[in-house]
PDB file of C-alpha atoms in Angstrom:
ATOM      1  CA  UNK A   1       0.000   0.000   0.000  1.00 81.00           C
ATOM      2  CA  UNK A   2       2.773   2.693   0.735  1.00 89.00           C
ATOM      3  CA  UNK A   3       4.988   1.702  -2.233  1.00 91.00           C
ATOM      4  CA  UNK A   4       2.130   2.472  -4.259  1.00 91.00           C
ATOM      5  CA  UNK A   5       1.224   5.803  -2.470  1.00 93.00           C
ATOM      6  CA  UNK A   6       4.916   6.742  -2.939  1.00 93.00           C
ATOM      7  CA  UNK A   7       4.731   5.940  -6.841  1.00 92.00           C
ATOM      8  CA  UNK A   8       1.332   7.405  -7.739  1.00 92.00           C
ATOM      9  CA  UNK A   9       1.996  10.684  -6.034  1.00 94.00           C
ATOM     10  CA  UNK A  10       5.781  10.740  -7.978  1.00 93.00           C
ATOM     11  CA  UNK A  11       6.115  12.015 -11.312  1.00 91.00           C
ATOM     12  CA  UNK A  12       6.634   8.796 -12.290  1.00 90.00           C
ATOM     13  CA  UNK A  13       3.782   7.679 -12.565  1.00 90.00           C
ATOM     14  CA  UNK A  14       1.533   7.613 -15.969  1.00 86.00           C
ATOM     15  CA  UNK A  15      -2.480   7.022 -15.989  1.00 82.00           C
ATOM     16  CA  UNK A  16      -1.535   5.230 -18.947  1.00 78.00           C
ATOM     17  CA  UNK A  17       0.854   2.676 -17.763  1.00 79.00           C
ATOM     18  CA  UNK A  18       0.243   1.668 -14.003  1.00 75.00           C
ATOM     19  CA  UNK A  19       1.377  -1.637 -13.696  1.00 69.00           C
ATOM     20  CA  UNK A  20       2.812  -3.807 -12.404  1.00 81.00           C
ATOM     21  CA  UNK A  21       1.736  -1.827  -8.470  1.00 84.00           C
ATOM     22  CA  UNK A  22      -1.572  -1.294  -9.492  1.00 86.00           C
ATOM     23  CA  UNK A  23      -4.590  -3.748 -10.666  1.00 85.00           C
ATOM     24  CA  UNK A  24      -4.173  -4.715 -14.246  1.00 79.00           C
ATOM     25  CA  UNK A  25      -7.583  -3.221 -15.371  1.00 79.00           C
ATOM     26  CA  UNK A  26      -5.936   0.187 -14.482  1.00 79.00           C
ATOM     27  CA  UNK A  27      -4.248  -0.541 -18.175  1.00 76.00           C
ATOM     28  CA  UNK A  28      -6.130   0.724 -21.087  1.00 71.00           C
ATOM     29  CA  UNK A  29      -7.147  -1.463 -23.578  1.00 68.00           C
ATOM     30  CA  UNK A  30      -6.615   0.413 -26.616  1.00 66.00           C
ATOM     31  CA  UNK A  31      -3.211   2.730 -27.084  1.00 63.00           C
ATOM     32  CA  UNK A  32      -2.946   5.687 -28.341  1.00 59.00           C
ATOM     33  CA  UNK A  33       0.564   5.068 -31.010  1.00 57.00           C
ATOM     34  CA  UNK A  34       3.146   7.872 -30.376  1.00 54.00           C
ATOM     35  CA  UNK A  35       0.939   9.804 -27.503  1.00 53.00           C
ATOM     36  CA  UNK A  36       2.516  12.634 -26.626  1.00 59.00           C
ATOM     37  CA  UNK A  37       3.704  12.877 -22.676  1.00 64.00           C
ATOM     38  CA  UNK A  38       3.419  16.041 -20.826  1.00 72.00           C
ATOM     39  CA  UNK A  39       6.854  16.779 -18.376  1.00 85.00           C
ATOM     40  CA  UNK A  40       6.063  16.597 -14.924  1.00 90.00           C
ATOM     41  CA  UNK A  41       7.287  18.570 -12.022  1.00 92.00           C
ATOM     42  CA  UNK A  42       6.580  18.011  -8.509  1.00 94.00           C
ATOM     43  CA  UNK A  43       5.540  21.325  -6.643  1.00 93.00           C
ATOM     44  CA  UNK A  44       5.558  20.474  -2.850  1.00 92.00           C
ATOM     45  CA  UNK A  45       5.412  24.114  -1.769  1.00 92.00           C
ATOM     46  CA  UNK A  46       1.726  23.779  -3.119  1.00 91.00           C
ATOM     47  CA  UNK A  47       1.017  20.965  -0.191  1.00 92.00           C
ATOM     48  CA  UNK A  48       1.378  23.701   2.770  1.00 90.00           C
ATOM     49  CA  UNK A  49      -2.091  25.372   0.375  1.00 87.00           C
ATOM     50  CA  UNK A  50      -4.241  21.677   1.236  1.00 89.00           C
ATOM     51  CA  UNK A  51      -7.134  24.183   2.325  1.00 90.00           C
ATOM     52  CA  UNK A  52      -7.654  26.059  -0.882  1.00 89.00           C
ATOM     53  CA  UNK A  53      -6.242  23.120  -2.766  1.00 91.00           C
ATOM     54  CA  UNK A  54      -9.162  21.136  -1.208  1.00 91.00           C
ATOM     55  CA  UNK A  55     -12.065  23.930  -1.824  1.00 90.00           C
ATOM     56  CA  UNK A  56     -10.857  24.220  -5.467  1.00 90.00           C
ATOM     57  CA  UNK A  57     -10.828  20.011  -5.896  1.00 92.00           C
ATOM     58  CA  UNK A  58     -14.462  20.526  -4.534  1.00 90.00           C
ATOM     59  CA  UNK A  59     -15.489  22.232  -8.741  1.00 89.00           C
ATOM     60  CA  UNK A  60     -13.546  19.920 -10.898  1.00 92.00           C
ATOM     61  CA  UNK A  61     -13.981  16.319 -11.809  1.00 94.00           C
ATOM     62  CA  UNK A  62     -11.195  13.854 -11.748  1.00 95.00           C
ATOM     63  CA  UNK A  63      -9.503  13.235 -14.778  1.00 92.00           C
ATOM     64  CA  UNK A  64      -8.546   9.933 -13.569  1.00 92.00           C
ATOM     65  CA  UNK A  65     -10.871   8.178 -10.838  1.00 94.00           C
ATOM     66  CA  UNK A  66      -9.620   4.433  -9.848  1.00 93.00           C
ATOM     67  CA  UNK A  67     -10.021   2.094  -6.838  1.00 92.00           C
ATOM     68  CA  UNK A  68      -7.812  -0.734  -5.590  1.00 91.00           C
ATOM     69  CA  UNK A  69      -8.845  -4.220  -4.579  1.00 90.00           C
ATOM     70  CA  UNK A  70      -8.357  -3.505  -0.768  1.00 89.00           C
ATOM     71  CA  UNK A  71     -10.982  -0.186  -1.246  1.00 91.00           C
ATOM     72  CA  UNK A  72      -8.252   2.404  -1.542  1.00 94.00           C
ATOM     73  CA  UNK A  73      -9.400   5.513  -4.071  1.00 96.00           C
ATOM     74  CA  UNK A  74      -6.689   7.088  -6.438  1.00 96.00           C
ATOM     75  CA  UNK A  75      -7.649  10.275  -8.338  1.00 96.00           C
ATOM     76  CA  UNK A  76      -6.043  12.704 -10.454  1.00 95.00           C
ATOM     77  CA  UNK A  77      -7.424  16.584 -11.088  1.00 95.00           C
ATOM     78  CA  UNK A  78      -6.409  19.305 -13.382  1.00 92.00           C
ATOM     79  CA  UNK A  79      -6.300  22.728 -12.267  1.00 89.00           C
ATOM     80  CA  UNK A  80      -5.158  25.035 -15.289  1.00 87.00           C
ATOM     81  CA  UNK A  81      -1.552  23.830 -15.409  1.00 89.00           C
ATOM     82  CA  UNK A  82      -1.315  21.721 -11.826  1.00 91.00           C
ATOM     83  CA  UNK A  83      -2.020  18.135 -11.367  1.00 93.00           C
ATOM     84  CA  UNK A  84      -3.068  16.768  -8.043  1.00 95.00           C
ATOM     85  CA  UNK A  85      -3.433  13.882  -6.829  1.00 96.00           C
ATOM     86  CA  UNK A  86      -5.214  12.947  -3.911  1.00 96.00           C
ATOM     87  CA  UNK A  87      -5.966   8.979  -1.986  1.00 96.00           C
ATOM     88  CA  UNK A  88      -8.702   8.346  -0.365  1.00 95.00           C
ATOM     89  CA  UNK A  89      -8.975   5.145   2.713  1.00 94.00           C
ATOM     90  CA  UNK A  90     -12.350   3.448   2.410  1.00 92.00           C
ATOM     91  CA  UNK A  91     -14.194   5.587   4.543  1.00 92.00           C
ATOM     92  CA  UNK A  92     -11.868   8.267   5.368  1.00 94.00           C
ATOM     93  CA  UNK A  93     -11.400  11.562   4.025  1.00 94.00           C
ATOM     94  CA  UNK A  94      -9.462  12.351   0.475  1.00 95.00           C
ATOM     95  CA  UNK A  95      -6.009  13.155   1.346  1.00 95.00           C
ATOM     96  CA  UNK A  96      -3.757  15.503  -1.523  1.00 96.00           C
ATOM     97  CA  UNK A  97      -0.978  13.868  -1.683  1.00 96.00           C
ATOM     98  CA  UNK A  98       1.213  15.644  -4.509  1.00 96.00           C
ATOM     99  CA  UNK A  99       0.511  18.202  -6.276  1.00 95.00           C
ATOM    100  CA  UNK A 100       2.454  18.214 -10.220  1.00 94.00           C
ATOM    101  CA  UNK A 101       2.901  21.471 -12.564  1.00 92.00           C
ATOM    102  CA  UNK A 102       2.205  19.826 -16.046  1.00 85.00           C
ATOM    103  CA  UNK A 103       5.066  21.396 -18.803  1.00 77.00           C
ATOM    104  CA  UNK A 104       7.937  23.532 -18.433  1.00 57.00           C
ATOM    105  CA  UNK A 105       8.121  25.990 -15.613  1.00 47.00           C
ATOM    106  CA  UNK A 106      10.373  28.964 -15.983  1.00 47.00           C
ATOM    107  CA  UNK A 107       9.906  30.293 -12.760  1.00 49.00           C
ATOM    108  CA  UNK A 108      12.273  27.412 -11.477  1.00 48.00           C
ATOM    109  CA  UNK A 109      15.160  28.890 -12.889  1.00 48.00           C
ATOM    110  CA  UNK A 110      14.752  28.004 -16.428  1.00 50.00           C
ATOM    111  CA  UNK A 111      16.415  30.045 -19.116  1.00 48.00           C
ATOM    112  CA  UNK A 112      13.581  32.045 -21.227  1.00 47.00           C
ATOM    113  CA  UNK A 113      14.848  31.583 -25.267  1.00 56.00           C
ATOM    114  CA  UNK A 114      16.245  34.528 -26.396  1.00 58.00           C
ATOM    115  CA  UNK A 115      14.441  35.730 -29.612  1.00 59.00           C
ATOM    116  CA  UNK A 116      16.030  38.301 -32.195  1.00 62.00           C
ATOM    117  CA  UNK A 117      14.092  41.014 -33.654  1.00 62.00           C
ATOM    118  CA  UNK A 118      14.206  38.777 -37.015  1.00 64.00           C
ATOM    119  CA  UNK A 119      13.109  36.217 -35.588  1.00 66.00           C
ATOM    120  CA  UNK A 120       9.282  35.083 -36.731  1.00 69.00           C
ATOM    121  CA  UNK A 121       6.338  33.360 -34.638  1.00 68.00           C
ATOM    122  CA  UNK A 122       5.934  30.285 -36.764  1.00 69.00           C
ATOM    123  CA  UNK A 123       2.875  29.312 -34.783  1.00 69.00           C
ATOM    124  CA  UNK A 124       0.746  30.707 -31.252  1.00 69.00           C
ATOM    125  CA  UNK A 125      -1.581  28.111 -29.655  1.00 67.00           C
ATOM    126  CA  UNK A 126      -3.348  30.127 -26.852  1.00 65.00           C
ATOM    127  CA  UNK A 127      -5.298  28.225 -24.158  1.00 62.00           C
ATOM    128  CA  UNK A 128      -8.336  29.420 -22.141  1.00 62.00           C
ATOM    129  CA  UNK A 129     -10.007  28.262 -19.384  1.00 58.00           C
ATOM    130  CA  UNK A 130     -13.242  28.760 -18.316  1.00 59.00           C
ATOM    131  CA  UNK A 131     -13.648  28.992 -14.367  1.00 55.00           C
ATOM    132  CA  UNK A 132     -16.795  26.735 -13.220  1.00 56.00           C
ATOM    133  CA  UNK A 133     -19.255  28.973 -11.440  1.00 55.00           C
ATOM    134  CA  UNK A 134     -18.916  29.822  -7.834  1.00 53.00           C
ATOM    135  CA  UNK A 135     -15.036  29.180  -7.874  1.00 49.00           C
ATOM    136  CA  UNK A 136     -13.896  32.834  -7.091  1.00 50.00           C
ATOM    137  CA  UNK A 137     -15.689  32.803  -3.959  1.00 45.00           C
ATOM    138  CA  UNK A 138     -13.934  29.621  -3.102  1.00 43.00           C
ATOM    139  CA  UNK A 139     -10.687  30.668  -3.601  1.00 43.00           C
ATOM    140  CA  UNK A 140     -10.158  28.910  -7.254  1.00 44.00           C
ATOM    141  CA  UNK A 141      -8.869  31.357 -10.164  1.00 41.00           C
TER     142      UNK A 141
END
């Protein structure tokens, strides 16, 4: 049970491929060919937030929802650009575990590319959210 509370909450681990720790019918049984994998980057300084974390898990389905043979509950949420996962005991109350930033994270310390005036934007994918209703007052943005 701990080994696989210390794998699912590591970056390690992939929805996709959960064996051999987990139940087999955790494996998909179609695969996608080349899917493309999203870096992942643990953020513990997000743990010490487990009260707005929890009020903001409270508007979002998981994206991944699964439950062990002995009753234990593994889930997965997306919040803009965080994944967290959370366990939950049979009968006890959904812990957060981890919480993941999905991509690349400059504010670590990463080097932004340096572009020259010459260069040209080949292509600009923008991304928008839409905030379920109610979320502000909880704390979510």
């Amino acid at each position: 049970r701990i080994r696989r509370k210390e794998h699912f909450f590591s970056a390690e681990f992939k929805v996709d491929k959960a064996a051999p720790l987990f139940p087999a019918d955790w494996i998909p049984c179609v695969e996608l060919a080349e899917a493309p994998t999203e870096e992942l980057r643990p953020r513990p300084e997000y743990l010490a937030e487990q009260g707005l974390l929890a009020a903001c898990l409270q508007s979002v389905a998981p994206s991944f929802d699964r439950c062990t043979e002995d009753a234990v509950r593994f889930r997965v949420y997306r919040l803009g650009s965080l994944e967290v996962r959370t366990v939950q005991e049979e009968g006890g109350e959904e812990e957060i575990g981890a919480v993941l930033s999905i991509g690349g994270d400059v504010a670590q310390g990463q080097a932004v590319p340096h572009l020259e005036s010459a260069d040209a934007v080949a292509k600009v994918t923008e991304f928008v959210e839409r905030a379920p209703a109610g979320t502000e007052e909880a704390g979510c943005r």
